[in-house]
Coordinates of C-alpha atoms in Angstrom, one line a residue:
Chain A
X1 CA 71.0 95.2 8.0
X2 CA 74.8 95.5 7.6
X3 CA 75.8 95.6 11.0
X4 CA 73.4 92.4 12.1
X5 CA 75.7 90.0 10.7
X6 CA 78.3 91.3 13.1
X7 CA 76.3 90.1 16.2
X8 CA 77.6 87.3 18.0
X9 CA 74.3 85.4 17.2
X10 CA 73.1 87.0 14.2
X11 CA 70.0 84.8 14.0
X12 CA 68.8 85.7 17.9
X13 CA 69.2 89.2 16.9
X14 CA 67.0 89.2 13.9
X15 CA 64.5 87.1 16.0
X16 CA 64.6 89.9 18.8
X17 CA 64.4 92.9 16.3
X18 CA 61.6 91.1 14.7
X19 CA 59.9 90.5 18.0
X20 CA 60.3 94.4 18.9
X21 CA 59.2 95.7 15.4
X22 CA 55.8 93.5 15.7
X23 CA 55.3 94.3 19.4
X24 CA 55.6 97.9 18.9
X25 CA 52.1 99.7 17.9
X26 CA 52.9 103.2 18.9
X27 CA 56.2 105.3 19.2
X28 CA 58.2 104.8 22.2
X29 CA 61.2 106.7 23.8
X30 CA 63.7 104.6 26.0
X31 CA 66.6 105.7 27.5
X32 CA 69.9 103.9 28.0
X33 CA 71.6 105.3 31.1
X34 CA 74.9 103.9 31.0
X35 CA 77.6 105.0 28.6
X36 CA 78.7 101.6 28.2
X37 CA 75.8 100.8 26.7
X38 CA 75.5 103.8 24.4
X39 CA 78.8 102.8 23.1
X40 CA 77.9 99.6 22.1
X41 CA 74.6 100.8 20.7
X42 CA 76.2 103.2 18.4
X43 CA 79.1 100.9 17.6
X44 CA 76.7 98.2 16.6
X45 CA 74.4 100.6 15.1
X46 CA 71.5 99.3 17.1
X47 CA 69.6 102.3 17.2
X48 CA 69.5 102.3 13.4
X49 CA 68.3 98.8 13.4
X50 CA 65.4 99.2 15.4
X51 CA 61.9 100.1 13.8
X52 CA 61.0 103.6 13.6
X53 CA 58.5 103.5 16.6
X54 CA 61.2 103.1 19.1
X55 CA 63.7 105.7 20.0
X56 CA 66.8 105.3 22.1
X57 CA 68.1 108.2 24.2
X58 CA 70.9 108.4 25.4
X59 CA 71.4 109.1 29.2
X60 CA 73.8 110.3 31.7
X61 CA 75.7 107.3 32.7
X62 CA 79.3 108.1 32.0
X63 CA 81.2 108.9 35.0
X64 CA 83.8 110.6 33.3
X65 CA 81.6 113.0 31.4
X66 CA 79.3 114.3 34.6
X67 CA 82.3 115.0 36.9
X68 CA 81.6 118.8 37.0
X69 CA 83.9 121.4 35.8
X70 CA 84.8 122.9 39.1
X71 CA 86.0 119.4 40.4
X72 CA 88.0 118.7 37.5
X73 CA 89.5 122.4 38.2
X74 CA 90.0 121.3 42.1
X75 CA 92.0 118.1 40.3
X76 CA 94.4 120.1 38.4
X77 CA 95.1 122.7 40.9
X78 CA 95.8 119.8 43.6
X79 CA 97.9 117.9 40.9
X80 CA 100.1 121.1 40.2
X81 CA 101.6 121.1 43.6
X82 CA 105.1 120.1 44.1
X83 CA 104.1 117.9 47.2
X84 CA 101.5 115.6 45.5
X85 CA 101.5 112.6 43.5
X86 CA 97.8 112.7 42.0
X87 CA 96.5 109.5 40.9
X88 CA 93.6 109.0 38.5
X89 CA 92.2 106.6 36.2
X90 CA 93.3 106.9 32.3
X91 CA 90.4 108.4 30.9
X92 CA 90.5 111.2 33.2
X93 CA 93.8 112.7 31.6
X94 CA 92.1 114.8 28.8
X95 CA 89.1 115.6 30.4
X96 CA 89.0 119.6 29.8
X97 CA 89.0 121.9 32.7
X98 CA 88.7 125.9 32.6
X99 CA 91.9 126.1 30.6
X100 CA 93.8 122.9 30.9
X101 CA 93.7 119.3 31.5
X102 CA 95.9 116.6 33.7
X103 CA 97.9 115.6 30.4
X104 CA 98.7 119.2 30.3
X105 CA 99.7 119.5 34.2
X106 CA 101.8 116.3 33.8
X107 CA 103.7 118.1 30.8
X108 CA 104.3 121.2 33.0
X109 CA 105.6 119.1 35.5
X110 CA 103.0 118.0 37.9
X111 CA 103.4 114.4 39.1
X112 CA 100.5 112.9 37.6
X113 CA 100.4 109.1 37.8
X114 CA 97.8 106.6 35.9
X115 CA 96.3 104.0 38.1
X116 CA 94.6 100.7 37.5
X117 CA 92.9 100.6 40.7
X118 CA 92.5 102.9 43.8
X119 CA 94.5 100.4 45.7
X120 CA 97.4 101.4 43.6
X121 CA 97.3 104.4 44.8
X122 CA 97.3 103.5 48.2
X123 CA 100.7 101.4 47.6
X124 CA 102.2 104.7 46.3
X125 CA 101.3 106.4 49.6
X126 CA 102.9 103.6 51.7
X127 CA 106.0 103.8 49.6
X128 CA 106.2 107.5 49.6
X129 CA 105.6 108.4 52.9
X130 CA 106.9 112.1 52.6
X131 CA 104.5 113.0 49.8
X132 CA 101.1 113.6 49.7
X133 CA 98.8 111.0 47.2
X134 CA 95.7 112.0 46.2
X135 CA 93.3 109.8 44.1
X136 CA 90.6 110.9 42.0
X137 CA 87.9 109.2 43.3
X138 CA 85.3 109.9 40.3
X139 CA 82.2 107.4 39.4
X140 CA 79.2 105.8 39.8
X141 CA 78.2 102.6 41.9
X142 CA 80.1 100.2 40.4
X143 CA 83.2 102.2 41.4
X144 CA 82.4 103.3 44.7
X145 CA 83.0 99.9 46.6
X146 CA 86.7 100.3 45.3
X147 CA 87.3 103.8 46.4
X148 CA 85.4 102.9 49.9
X149 CA 87.8 100.1 50.4
X150 CA 90.8 102.1 49.6
X151 CA 90.2 104.8 52.1
X152 CA 89.0 102.2 54.6
X153 CA 92.5 100.9 54.5
X154 CA 94.3 104.1 54.8
X155 CA 92.4 104.8 57.9
X156 CA 93.3 101.3 59.5
X157 CA 96.6 101.7 58.5
X158 CA 97.0 105.3 59.7
X159 CA 98.1 106.7 56.5
X160 CA 98.2 110.4 56.9
X161 CA 99.4 111.2 53.7
X162 CA 96.3 109.5 51.6
X163 CA 93.4 111.5 50.5
X164 CA 90.3 111.2 47.8
X165 CA 89.2 113.7 45.7
X166 CA 85.6 112.8 45.6
X167 CA 83.0 113.1 43.0
X168 CA 80.8 110.2 43.2
X169 CA 77.5 110.1 41.6
X170 CA 74.4 107.5 41.7
X171 CA 71.9 106.6 39.1
X172 CA 68.5 106.5 41.0
X173 CA 68.4 110.2 41.5
X174 CA 69.6 111.0 38.2
X175 CA 66.4 109.2 36.5
X176 CA 64.0 111.0 39.0
X177 CA 65.7 114.3 37.7
X178 CA 65.4 113.3 34.1
X179 CA 61.6 112.5 34.6
X180 CA 60.7 115.5 36.5
X181 CA 62.5 117.7 33.7
X182 CA 59.3 119.4 31.9
X183 CA 61.0 118.6 28.8
X184 CA 61.3 114.5 29.7
X185 CA 60.1 112.3 26.6
X186 CA 61.3 109.2 28.5
X187 CA 59.0 106.5 28.6
X188 CA 61.2 103.6 29.6
X189 CA 64.6 102.7 31.1
X190 CA 67.5 100.5 29.9
X191 CA 69.1 100.3 33.9
X192 CA 72.9 100.0 34.1
X193 CA 73.7 96.5 34.4
X194 CA 77.2 96.6 36.4
X195 CA 75.9 99.1 38.5
X196 CA 73.0 96.8 39.5
X197 CA 75.7 93.9 40.1
X198 CA 76.8 96.3 43.0
X199 CA 73.4 97.7 44.1
X200 CA 70.9 95.2 43.3
X201 CA 67.3 96.3 41.9
X202 CA 65.8 97.6 45.0
X203 CA 66.2 101.2 44.2
X204 CA 64.0 100.9 41.4
X205 CA 60.3 99.7 41.9
X206 CA 59.9 102.9 43.5
X207 CA 60.9 104.9 40.5
X208 CA 59.1 102.6 38.1
X209 CA 55.8 103.0 40.1
X210 CA 56.3 106.6 40.7
X211 CA 56.8 107.6 37.1
X212 CA 55.0 104.8 35.6
X213 CA 57.8 103.9 33.8
X214 CA 59.3 100.3 33.2
X215 CA 63.2 99.8 34.1
X216 CA 64.8 96.7 32.8
X217 CA 68.3 95.8 34.2
X218 CA 70.4 95.5 31.0
X219 CA 73.7 94.1 29.8
X220 CA 76.1 95.3 27.4
X221 CA 76.2 93.2 24.7
X222 CA 74.2 93.9 21.8
X223 CA 72.0 91.1 22.3
X224 CA 71.4 92.0 25.9
X225 CA 70.7 95.5 24.9
X226 CA 68.0 94.2 22.1
X227 CA 66.6 91.9 25.2
X228 CA 66.3 94.7 27.3
X229 CA 64.6 97.0 24.5
X230 CA 62.1 93.9 24.0
X231 CA 61.3 93.5 27.5
X232 CA 60.9 97.4 28.0
X233 CA 58.5 97.8 24.5
X234 CA 56.4 94.7 26.0
X235 CA 55.9 96.4 29.1
X236 CA 55.2 99.7 27.4
X237 CA 52.9 97.9 25.1
X238 CA 50.7 96.1 27.7
X239 CA 50.7 99.3 30.0
X240 CA 53.1 98.0 32.6
X241 CA 55.6 99.5 34.4
X242 CA 57.6 97.2 36.4
X243 CA 61.5 96.5 37.5
X244 CA 62.9 93.4 35.4
X245 CA 66.1 91.9 35.4
X246 CA 67.4 91.0 32.1
X247 CA 71.0 90.4 32.9
X248 CA 70.7 87.8 36.0
X249 CA 73.8 86.4 35.2
X250 CA 75.9 89.2 36.5
X251 CA 73.0 90.8 38.5
X252 CA 71.4 89.5 41.5
X253 CA 68.5 91.2 43.2
X254 CA 70.4 92.0 46.6
X255 CA 73.2 93.0 44.5
X256 CA 76.8 92.4 46.4
X257 CA 75.9 92.9 50.0
X258 CA 79.5 93.2 51.1
X259 CA 80.2 96.1 48.6
X260 CA 77.2 98.1 49.6
X261 CA 78.1 97.7 53.0
X262 CA 81.4 99.1 52.6
X263 CA 80.1 102.2 50.7
X264 CA 77.7 102.9 53.3
X265 CA 80.3 102.8 56.0
X266 CA 82.7 105.2 54.3
X267 CA 80.4 107.3 52.3
X268 CA 77.3 109.1 52.9
X269 CA 74.5 110.7 50.5
X270 CA 75.1 114.2 49.6
X271 CA 73.7 116.5 46.6
X272 CA 76.1 116.6 43.6
X273 CA 76.6 118.9 40.7
X274 CA 76.4 116.9 37.3
X275 CA 78.4 118.7 34.3
X276 CA 76.2 120.1 32.0
X277 CA 73.2 119.1 33.7
X278 CA 73.6 121.2 37.3
X279 CA 73.0 120.0 40.8
X280 CA 70.7 117.1 41.6
X281 CA 69.6 116.7 45.1
X282 CA 71.2 113.7 47.1
X283 CA 72.7 112.3 43.7
X284 CA 76.0 111.4 45.0
X285 CA 78.3 110.1 47.7
X286 CA 81.1 112.3 49.9
X287 CA 83.1 110.8 52.8
X288 CA 81.1 110.3 55.8
X289 CA 82.1 112.1 59.1
X290 CA 84.4 109.3 60.2
X291 CA 86.7 109.7 57.0
X292 CA 86.3 113.3 56.3
X293 CA 89.8 113.5 57.2
X294 CA 90.6 111.8 54.0
X295 CA 89.1 114.5 51.4
X296 CA 91.6 115.9 49.3
X297 CA 89.0 119.0 49.5
X298 CA 89.5 119.9 52.6
X299 CA 93.1 119.0 53.0
X300 CA 94.1 121.4 50.2
X301 CA 91.7 124.2 50.5
X302 CA 90.1 124.1 47.3
X303 CA 86.5 124.0 48.3
X304 CA 85.8 127.5 47.4
X305 CA 86.6 127.0 43.5
X306 CA 83.7 127.6 41.5
X307 CA 84.1 127.8 37.6
X308 CA 81.2 127.9 34.6
X309 CA 80.6 125.5 31.6
X310 CA 81.7 126.9 28.2
X311 CA 78.6 128.3 26.7
X312 CA 78.8 126.8 23.2
X313 CA 79.0 123.1 24.8
X314 CA 75.9 121.6 24.9
X315 CA 76.6 118.5 26.6
X316 CA 74.2 118.8 29.3
X317 CA 71.5 118.8 26.8
X318 CA 73.1 115.7 25.4
X319 CA 73.4 114.0 28.7
X320 CA 70.0 114.5 29.5
X321 CA 68.7 113.2 26.1
X322 CA 67.4 116.2 24.8
X323 CA 69.5 116.8 21.6
X324 CA 71.5 114.4 19.9
X325 CA 75.4 115.0 19.6
X326 CA 74.9 116.0 16.1
X327 CA 72.2 118.5 16.6
X328 CA 75.1 120.8 18.6
X329 CA 77.0 123.2 16.4
X330 CA 80.4 122.8 17.7
X331 CA 79.9 118.8 17.2
X332 CA 82.7 117.5 14.9
X333 CA 83.9 121.3 14.0
X334 CA 85.3 123.0 17.1
X335 CA 84.8 120.1 19.1
X336 CA 86.4 116.8 18.5
X337 CA 88.4 114.5 20.6
X338 CA 91.4 116.1 19.8
X339 CA 90.0 119.5 20.9
X340 CA 87.0 118.3 23.2
X341 CA 84.8 121.3 24.7
X342 CA 82.9 119.0 26.9
X343 CA 83.8 115.5 28.3
X344 CA 81.3 114.1 26.3
X345 CA 83.6 114.2 23.5
X346 CA 86.4 112.9 25.6
X347 CA 85.4 109.4 27.0
X348 CA 84.5 106.6 24.7
X349 CA 81.5 106.2 26.9
X350 CA 80.3 109.8 25.9
X351 CA 77.7 110.1 23.4
X352 CA 79.7 112.5 21.6
X353 CA 82.8 110.8 21.4
X354 CA 80.7 107.6 20.2
X355 CA 78.9 109.8 17.5
X356 CA 82.2 111.0 16.4
X357 CA 83.9 107.9 16.0
X358 CA 81.1 105.5 14.3
X359 CA 79.0 108.4 12.7
X360 CA 81.3 111.3 12.4
X361 CA 80.0 112.1 8.9
X362 CA 76.4 112.0 9.7
X363 CA 76.0 109.3 7.2
X364 CA 73.1 106.9 7.1
X365 CA 73.8 103.6 8.9
X366 CA 74.3 101.1 6.0
X367 CA 77.0 103.6 4.4
X368 CA 80.2 105.4 5.7
X369 CA 79.6 105.1 9.0
X370 CA 82.2 102.8 10.0
X371 CA 85.6 104.1 11.5
X372 CA 89.1 103.8 9.5
X373 CA 90.8 100.8 11.1
X374 CA 93.1 103.5 13.0
X375 CA 90.1 104.9 14.8
X376 CA 88.7 101.7 16.1
X377 CA 90.4 102.5 19.4
X378 CA 87.8 104.3 20.9
X379 CA 89.3 108.0 21.8
X380 CA 92.6 107.2 20.8
Chain B
X1 CA 85.9 102.8 32.8
X2 CA 82.4 102.3 34.1
X3 CA 82.3 99.2 32.6
X4 CA 83.7 96.1 34.3
X5 CA 85.8 93.5 32.4
X6 CA 85.2 89.8 33.1
X7 CA 88.2 87.8 33.6
X8 CA 89.0 84.1 34.8
X9 CA 90.3 83.6 38.3
X10 CA 93.8 81.7 37.7
X11 CA 95.2 82.1 41.5
X12 CA 93.8 83.1 44.7
X13 CA 96.5 84.3 47.2
X14 CA 95.2 82.6 50.5
X15 CA 95.9 84.7 53.6
X16 CA 96.2 87.8 51.6
X17 CA 95.2 91.3 53.1
X18 CA 93.1 92.1 51.1
X19 CA 92.3 89.0 49.8
X20 CA 93.9 89.1 46.2
X21 CA 93.8 86.9 43.0
X22 CA 95.3 87.2 39.8
X23 CA 92.7 87.3 37.0
X24 CA 93.2 86.7 33.1
X25 CA 91.2 88.7 30.8
X26 CA 91.6 87.1 27.6
X27 CA 95.6 87.1 28.0
X28 CA 96.1 90.1 29.9
X29 CA 96.6 88.9 33.4
X30 CA 95.9 91.4 36.3
X31 CA 95.7 91.0 40.0
X32 CA 92.4 91.9 41.7
X33 CA 91.0 92.3 45.0
X34 CA 88.6 89.4 46.0
X35 CA 87.6 90.9 49.0
X36 CA 83.9 91.4 47.9
X37 CA 83.7 87.9 46.3
X38 CA 85.5 85.9 49.1
X39 CA 84.3 82.6 48.3
X40 CA 85.5 82.7 44.5
X41 CA 87.6 79.9 43.2
X42 CA 90.1 79.2 40.8
X43 CA 88.7 78.6 37.4
X44 CA 85.4 80.9 37.8
X45 CA 85.2 83.7 36.1
X46 CA 84.0 87.0 37.8
X47 CA 83.6 91.0 36.7
X48 CA 86.4 92.9 37.6
X49 CA 86.1 96.9 38.0
X50 CA 89.0 99.0 38.7
X51 CA 90.7 96.5 40.3
X52 CA 87.6 94.7 42.3
X53 CA 85.9 91.6 41.6
X54 CA 82.5 92.7 42.1
X55 CA 80.2 89.6 41.0
X56 CA 80.5 86.0 39.6
X57 CA 80.1 85.4 35.8
X58 CA 79.3 82.1 33.8
X59 CA 82.2 81.1 31.4
X60 CA 79.9 81.5 28.4
X61 CA 79.0 85.0 29.1
X62 CA 82.2 86.2 30.1
X63 CA 83.7 84.9 26.7
X64 CA 81.0 86.7 24.8
X65 CA 81.7 90.4 26.9
X66 CA 85.4 89.7 26.5
X67 CA 85.3 89.3 22.5
X68 CA 82.8 92.3 22.9
X69 CA 85.1 94.4 24.6
X70 CA 88.3 93.5 22.5
X71 CA 85.9 94.6 19.5
X72 CA 85.1 97.9 21.0
X73 CA 88.9 98.6 21.8
X74 CA 87.9 98.9 25.5
X75 CA 90.5 96.2 26.7
X76 CA 93.0 98.4 25.3
X77 CA 91.7 101.6 26.9
X78 CA 91.7 99.6 30.3
X79 CA 95.1 97.8 30.1
X80 CA 96.8 99.8 27.4
X81 CA 99.0 102.9 28.1
X82 CA 96.8 105.6 29.2
X83 CA 99.6 108.4 28.6
X84 CA 100.2 107.1 25.1
X85 CA 96.5 107.0 24.4
X86 CA 96.0 110.8 25.8
X87 CA 99.6 111.7 23.9
X88 CA 97.8 110.2 20.4
X89 CA 94.5 111.9 21.3
X90 CA 96.3 115.7 22.0
X91 CA 98.4 115.2 19.0
X92 CA 101.4 115.8 21.2
X93 CA 104.2 113.2 22.6
X94 CA 103.7 111.9 26.1
X95 CA 104.9 114.4 28.9
X96 CA 108.2 113.6 30.1
X97 CA 108.2 111.2 33.2
X98 CA 105.2 109.3 32.2
X99 CA 105.9 105.6 32.4
X100 CA 106.0 103.2 29.8
X101 CA 103.4 101.0 31.1
X102 CA 99.9 102.2 31.7
X103 CA 99.4 102.1 35.5
X104 CA 101.4 102.1 38.7
X105 CA 102.4 100.4 41.6
X106 CA 101.2 96.8 40.5

């Protein structure tokens, strides 16, 4: 119980853990969908504090990790063009494509810019009318409203030099894919709080019914995660499978209707490949017909790029909860944050990077598990 | 980048298009788009993701989340110099032409 003293309210954390311990009479396997939750769980050793019966399986909820290799390669090809200013969030810089990454493209002379918001990329397009400005529009439902508004405004302003390289993904079809996989062990879900801040909870009751799994909308703080686990285990023990909102201070049942309207105006549902996992039907968004002219894949004719994952990288199995990062032979040897084989080792929301930072020696939770001070900054 | 960071609205630019405000994230101040929470007032807390406020949040929760994100290094990752972070990670100097600050345009 070394970590528990670092919780905001250690006494409440102990009470929640005690209740989970006394409630769980059988083994249960829960999946936290969100990469931010994975990071928090590993950093605080929550998985190690739980009773043996309760296992946390890390889900595919890291947008950087699931962006497919062929999309990264398309980004690299577009970014290398002399007429292009390629804009990305900072956490995409080191995601490996087939033979390089955006950091390398910048070193080779490509005009790659890091932006905080897609509106920053839009501003670059206004200021550089003689250049093509391309924004790398990845992310889950949390990010889609921002990207949708950027392209909506570009069309309104008639900006002909702005486009999006879109690789948006949606959580509910991923849950469905996980539950229908033959090796699935997941019995309950901690749903991603900020995704639900946008989308609300309406997409989840059908999944809970169909697969007989509790789905508890959960926040990111350690106590939020313990509360989500407590509620999920309680439902499982009672034989229930409902949607519960354990993060009501940030999640309304109807989400943010204005943001959802903007997403629906700009994007349409499409099949998407997930890095390491493969195609999941209806699991993503692409630009709808009215905005298709702003699709960088077509503007730069890279739609034909197809690539293969490196065979030794098992990040797909990690993303599906089939193995833990430490079960991969490459983990910590040929694959480290400095030389990542897969995106799960790049992003701080990736399970492999979280394990590397906080449990790199595969030591027991109570000793040697904390990173040195210079490693405290994730993926730094 | 999947996380949204809580911050306090310290100014709203009335009449701006898109509606924009200044948000304080535990000392770091950034502009954010308020179009998705158009009724928000100065002094309230919001959850901001990639420059967009997505929902309101109470002060106690916001401050607790900010503390956690700082401990996890996520504030540095979100608002720090991405090129320097990537250079440290690669074990190489930042590429020529990379700006000193982490983000462009604003």
